[in-house]
CSV table of C-alpha atoms in Angstrom, one decimal:
chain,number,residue,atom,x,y,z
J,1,UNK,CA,182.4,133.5,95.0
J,2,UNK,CA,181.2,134.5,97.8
J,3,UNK,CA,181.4,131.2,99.9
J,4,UNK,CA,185.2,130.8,98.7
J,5,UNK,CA,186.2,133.8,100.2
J,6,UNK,CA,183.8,132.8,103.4
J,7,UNK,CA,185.7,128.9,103.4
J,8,UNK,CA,189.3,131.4,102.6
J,9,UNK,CA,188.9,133.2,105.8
J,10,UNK,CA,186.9,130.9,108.2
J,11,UNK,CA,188.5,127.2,106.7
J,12,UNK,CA,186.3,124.1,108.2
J,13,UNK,CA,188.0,121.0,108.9
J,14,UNK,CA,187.3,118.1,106.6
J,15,UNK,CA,188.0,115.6,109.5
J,16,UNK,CA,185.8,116.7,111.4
J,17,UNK,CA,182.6,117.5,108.7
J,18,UNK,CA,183.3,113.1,107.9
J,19,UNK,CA,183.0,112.6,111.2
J,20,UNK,CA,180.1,114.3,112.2
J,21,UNK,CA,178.2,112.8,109.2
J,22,UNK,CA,179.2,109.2,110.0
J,23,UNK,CA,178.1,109.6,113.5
J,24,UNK,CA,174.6,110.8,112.2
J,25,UNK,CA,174.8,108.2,109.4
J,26,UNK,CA,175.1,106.0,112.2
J,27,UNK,CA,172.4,106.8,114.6
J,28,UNK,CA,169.8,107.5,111.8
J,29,UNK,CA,170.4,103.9,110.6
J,30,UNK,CA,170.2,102.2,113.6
J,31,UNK,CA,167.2,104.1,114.8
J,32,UNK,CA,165.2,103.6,111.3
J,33,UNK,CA,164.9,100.0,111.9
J,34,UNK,CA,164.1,100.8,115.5
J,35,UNK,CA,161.0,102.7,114.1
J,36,UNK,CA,160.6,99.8,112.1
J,37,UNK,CA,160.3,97.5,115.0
J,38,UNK,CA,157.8,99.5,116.5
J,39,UNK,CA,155.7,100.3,113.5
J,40,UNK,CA,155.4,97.2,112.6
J,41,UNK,CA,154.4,96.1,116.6
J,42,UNK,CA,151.3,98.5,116.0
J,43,UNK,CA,150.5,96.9,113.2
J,44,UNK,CA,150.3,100.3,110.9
J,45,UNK,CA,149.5,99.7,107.4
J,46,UNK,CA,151.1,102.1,104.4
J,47,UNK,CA,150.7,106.2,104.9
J,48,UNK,CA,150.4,105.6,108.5
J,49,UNK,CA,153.4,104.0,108.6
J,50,UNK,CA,155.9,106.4,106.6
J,51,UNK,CA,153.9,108.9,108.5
J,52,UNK,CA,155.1,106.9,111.8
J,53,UNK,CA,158.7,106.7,109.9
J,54,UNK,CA,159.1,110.9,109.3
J,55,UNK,CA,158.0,111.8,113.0
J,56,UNK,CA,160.8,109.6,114.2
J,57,UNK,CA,162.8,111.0,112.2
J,58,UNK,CA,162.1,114.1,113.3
J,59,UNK,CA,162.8,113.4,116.7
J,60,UNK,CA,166.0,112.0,116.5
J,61,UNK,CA,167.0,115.4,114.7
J,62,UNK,CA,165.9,117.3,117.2
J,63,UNK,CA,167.5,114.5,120.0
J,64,UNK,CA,171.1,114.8,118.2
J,65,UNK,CA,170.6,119.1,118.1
J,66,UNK,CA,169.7,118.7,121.6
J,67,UNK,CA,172.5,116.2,123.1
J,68,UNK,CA,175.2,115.8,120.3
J,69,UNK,CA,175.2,119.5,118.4
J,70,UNK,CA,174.6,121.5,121.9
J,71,UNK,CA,171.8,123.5,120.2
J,72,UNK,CA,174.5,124.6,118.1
J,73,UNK,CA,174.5,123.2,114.6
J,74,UNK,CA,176.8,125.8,113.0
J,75,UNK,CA,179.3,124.6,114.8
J,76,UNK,CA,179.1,120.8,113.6
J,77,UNK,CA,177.4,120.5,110.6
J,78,UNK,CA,178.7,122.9,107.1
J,79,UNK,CA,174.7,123.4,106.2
J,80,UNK,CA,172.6,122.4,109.4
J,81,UNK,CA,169.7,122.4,107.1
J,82,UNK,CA,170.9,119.6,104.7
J,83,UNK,CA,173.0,117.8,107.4
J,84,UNK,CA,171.3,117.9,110.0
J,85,UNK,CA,167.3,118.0,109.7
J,86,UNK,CA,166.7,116.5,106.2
J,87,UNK,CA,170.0,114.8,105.0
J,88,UNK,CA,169.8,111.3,105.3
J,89,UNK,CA,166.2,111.3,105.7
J,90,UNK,CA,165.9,108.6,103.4
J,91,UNK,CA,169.0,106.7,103.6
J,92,UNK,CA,167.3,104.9,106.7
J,93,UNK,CA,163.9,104.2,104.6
J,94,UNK,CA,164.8,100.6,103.6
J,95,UNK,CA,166.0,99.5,106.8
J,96,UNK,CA,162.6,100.9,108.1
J,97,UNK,CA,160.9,98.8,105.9
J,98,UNK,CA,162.5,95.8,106.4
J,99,UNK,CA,161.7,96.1,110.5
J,100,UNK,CA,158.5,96.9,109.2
J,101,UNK,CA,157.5,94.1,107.3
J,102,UNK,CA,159.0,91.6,109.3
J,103,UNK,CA,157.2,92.5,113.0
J,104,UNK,CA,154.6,93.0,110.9
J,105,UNK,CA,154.6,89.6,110.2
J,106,UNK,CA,155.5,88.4,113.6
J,107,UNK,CA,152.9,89.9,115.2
J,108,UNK,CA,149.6,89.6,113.4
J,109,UNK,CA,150.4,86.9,110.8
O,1,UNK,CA,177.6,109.5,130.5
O,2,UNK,CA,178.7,106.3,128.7
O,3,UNK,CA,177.2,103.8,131.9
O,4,UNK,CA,173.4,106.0,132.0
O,5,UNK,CA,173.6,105.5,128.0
O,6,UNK,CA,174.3,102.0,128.3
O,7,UNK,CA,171.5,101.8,131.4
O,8,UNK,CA,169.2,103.3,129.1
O,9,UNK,CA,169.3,101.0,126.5
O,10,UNK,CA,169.2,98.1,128.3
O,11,UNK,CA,166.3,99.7,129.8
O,12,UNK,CA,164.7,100.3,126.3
O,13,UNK,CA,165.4,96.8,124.9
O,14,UNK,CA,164.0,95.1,128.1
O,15,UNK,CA,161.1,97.0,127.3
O,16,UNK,CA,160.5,96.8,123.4
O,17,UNK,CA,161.1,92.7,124.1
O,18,UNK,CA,158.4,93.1,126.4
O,19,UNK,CA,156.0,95.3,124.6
O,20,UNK,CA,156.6,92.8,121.1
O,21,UNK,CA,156.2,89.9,123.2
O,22,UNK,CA,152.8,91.1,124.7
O,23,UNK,CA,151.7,92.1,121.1
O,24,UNK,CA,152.5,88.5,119.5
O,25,UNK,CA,150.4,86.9,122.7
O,26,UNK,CA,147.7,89.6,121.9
O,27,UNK,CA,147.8,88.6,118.3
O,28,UNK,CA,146.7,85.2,119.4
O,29,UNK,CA,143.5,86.3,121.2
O,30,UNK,CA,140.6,85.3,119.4
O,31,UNK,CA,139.0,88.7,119.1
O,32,UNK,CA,142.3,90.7,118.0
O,33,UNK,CA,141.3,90.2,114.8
O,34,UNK,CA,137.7,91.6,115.1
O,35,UNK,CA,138.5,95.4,112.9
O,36,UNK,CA,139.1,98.4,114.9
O,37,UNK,CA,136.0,101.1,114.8
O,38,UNK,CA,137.0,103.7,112.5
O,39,UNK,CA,138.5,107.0,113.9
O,40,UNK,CA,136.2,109.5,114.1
O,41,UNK,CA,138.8,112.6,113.8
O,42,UNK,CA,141.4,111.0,111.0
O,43,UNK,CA,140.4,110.3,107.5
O,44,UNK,CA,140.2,107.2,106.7
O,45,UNK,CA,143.4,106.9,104.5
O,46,UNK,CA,145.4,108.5,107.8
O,47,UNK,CA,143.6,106.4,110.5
O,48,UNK,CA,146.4,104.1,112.2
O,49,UNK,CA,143.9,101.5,112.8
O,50,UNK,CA,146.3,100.2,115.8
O,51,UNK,CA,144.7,96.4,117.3
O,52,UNK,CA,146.4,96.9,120.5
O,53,UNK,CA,145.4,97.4,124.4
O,54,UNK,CA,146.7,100.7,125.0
O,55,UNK,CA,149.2,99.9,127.5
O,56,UNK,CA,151.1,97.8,124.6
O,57,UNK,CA,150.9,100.6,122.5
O,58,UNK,CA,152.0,103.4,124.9
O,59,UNK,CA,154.5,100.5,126.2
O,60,UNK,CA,155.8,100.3,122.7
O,61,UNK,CA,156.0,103.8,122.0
O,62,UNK,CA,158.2,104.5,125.4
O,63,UNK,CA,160.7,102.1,124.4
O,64,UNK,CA,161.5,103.2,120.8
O,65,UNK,CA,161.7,106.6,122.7
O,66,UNK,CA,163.8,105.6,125.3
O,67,UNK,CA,165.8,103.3,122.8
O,68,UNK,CA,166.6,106.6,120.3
O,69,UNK,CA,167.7,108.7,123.6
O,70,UNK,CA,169.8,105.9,124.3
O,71,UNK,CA,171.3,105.6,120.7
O,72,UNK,CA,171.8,109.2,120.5
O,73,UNK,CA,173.6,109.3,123.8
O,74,UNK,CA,176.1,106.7,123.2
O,75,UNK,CA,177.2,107.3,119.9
O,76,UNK,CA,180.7,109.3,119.7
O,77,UNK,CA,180.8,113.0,120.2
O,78,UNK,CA,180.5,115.3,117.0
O,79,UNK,CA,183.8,117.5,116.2
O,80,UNK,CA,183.9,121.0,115.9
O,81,UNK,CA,184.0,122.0,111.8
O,82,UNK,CA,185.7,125.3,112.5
O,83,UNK,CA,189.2,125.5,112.0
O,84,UNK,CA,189.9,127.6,114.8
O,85,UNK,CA,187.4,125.8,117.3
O,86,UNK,CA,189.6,122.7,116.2
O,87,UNK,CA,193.0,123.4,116.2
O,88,UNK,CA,192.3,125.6,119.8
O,89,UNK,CA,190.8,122.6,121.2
O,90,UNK,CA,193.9,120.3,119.9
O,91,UNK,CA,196.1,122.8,121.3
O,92,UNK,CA,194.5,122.9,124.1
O,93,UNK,CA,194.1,118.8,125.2
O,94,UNK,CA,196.8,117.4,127.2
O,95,UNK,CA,196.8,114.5,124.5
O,96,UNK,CA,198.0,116.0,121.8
O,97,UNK,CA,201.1,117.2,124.1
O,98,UNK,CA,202.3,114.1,125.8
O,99,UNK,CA,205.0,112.3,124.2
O,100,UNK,CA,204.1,108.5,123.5
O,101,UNK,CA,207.0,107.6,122.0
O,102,UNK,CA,211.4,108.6,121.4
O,103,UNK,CA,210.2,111.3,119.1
O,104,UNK,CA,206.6,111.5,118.4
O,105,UNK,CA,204.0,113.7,120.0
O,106,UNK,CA,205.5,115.9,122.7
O,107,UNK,CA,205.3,119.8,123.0
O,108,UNK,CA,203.4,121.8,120.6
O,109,UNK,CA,200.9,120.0,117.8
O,110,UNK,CA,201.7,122.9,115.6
O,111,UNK,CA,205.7,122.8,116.0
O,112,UNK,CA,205.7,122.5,112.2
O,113,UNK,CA,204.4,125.9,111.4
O,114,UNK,CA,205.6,127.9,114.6
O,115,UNK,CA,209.2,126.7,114.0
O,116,UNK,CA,210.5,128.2,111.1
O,117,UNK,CA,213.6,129.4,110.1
O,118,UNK,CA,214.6,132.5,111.8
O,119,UNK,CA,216.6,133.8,108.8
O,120,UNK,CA,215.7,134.0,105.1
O,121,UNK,CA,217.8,135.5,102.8
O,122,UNK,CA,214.8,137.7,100.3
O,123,UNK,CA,217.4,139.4,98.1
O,124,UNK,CA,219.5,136.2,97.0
O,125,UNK,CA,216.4,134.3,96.2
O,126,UNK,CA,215.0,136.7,94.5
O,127,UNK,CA,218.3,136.6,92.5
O,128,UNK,CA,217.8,132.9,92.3
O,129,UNK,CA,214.5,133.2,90.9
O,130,UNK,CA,215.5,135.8,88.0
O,131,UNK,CA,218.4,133.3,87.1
O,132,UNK,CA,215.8,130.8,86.9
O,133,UNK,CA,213.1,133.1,85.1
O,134,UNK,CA,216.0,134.0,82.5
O,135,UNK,CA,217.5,131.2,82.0
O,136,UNK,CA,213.8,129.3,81.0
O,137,UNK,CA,213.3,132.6,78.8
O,138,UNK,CA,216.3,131.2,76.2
């Protein structure tokens, strides 16, 4: 109830909330198999690995709060929490392990 | 921005080509695949157990780095979710107000809702509405 008074008198702009999460979408996916690439160039082996995979994570958050959301979340994402630090913290994992297996393979098979 | 962005990730590919590359020829060493010493702070189900000189590793590291500032920088600007951080900015950008065709854009993005009819005539659509409300009643 509360929120729909909250959305009543401060309306967001759909737009705008698809855009921002495409964007993030975008950059998460492309830098999950990045991680990938380098993971699997060290040669890390399971936990290691997907412990590799959440720290970069974890820094492109803080990259895109730092350069794309002007230290300002509110203003671009509807919940910075879900958006923004976890959301789509797994939607890169298979791409991650794809990079991964394959450099793995490339470089100490 | 968009050329440093660009510069940077050509600078972080050159790199991550280079630090795979030195990898694969490391791989081929006889004595890369001689097991590392365990870690002495790590357990052993957390120790990375990384086979590399450190340059390639640090090499590596740098590039995926450089490569995600790169990313981040180039990809399209995030847009404000607040209406009235939006529709300010809209009103505000000399894009939305020049004309780019006979007709379309032009003037004020919000003509639709600023120009309205000057005169409305309450009490005879009120009157309107009660014939209406009465005549559905029968």
């Amino acid at each position: 109830m509360l929120d729909e008074r909250e959305l009543a008198t401060r309306p967001i702009v759909q737009d705008s909330v698809q855009h921002n999460a495409r964007t993030v979408s975008n950059i998460r996916a492309l830098t999950a198999s990045l991680f990938g690439v380098a993971a699997g160039t060290l040669g890390l082996e399971s936990i290691p690995g997907f412990i590799f995979y959440a720290l970069g994570t974890a820094v492109v958050s803080v990259l895109i709060f730092a350069f794309k959301a002007e230290s300002e979340p509110k203003a671009y994402f509807y919940r910075p929490m879900a958006d923004l630090w976890a959301g789509d913290m797994f939607g890169g994992l298979m791409s991650f392990v794809l990079t991964w297996t394959l450099f793995y393979n490339l470089a100490k098979a | 921005m968009a050329v440093g962005a660009t510069a940077i990730n050509i600078l972080g590919f050159v790199f991550l080509s280079h630090a795979v590359y030195s990898a694969y020829e490391h791989s081929l060493l006889p004595s890369a695949s001689q097991p590392t010493p365990p870690s002495r702070l790590l357990p052993s189900f957390l120790d990375p157990r990384v086979n590399l000189p450190l340059d390639i590793t640090l090499e590596t590291l740098f590039s995926v780095l450089l490569l995600c500032v790169g990313v981040v920088l180039s990809s399209p600007e995030l847009k404000p979710i607040q209406w009235n951080v939006w529709a300010g900015r809209l009103e505000r950008s000399k894009e939305a107000r020049a004309t780019k065709e006979v007709g379309v854009g032009g003037g004020n993005p919000f003509a639709g809702v600023e120009e309205r009819p000057g005169f409305l005539d309450i009490r005879g659509q009120r009157k309107e509405f009660a014939r209406w409300v009465r005549e559905g009643e029968r």
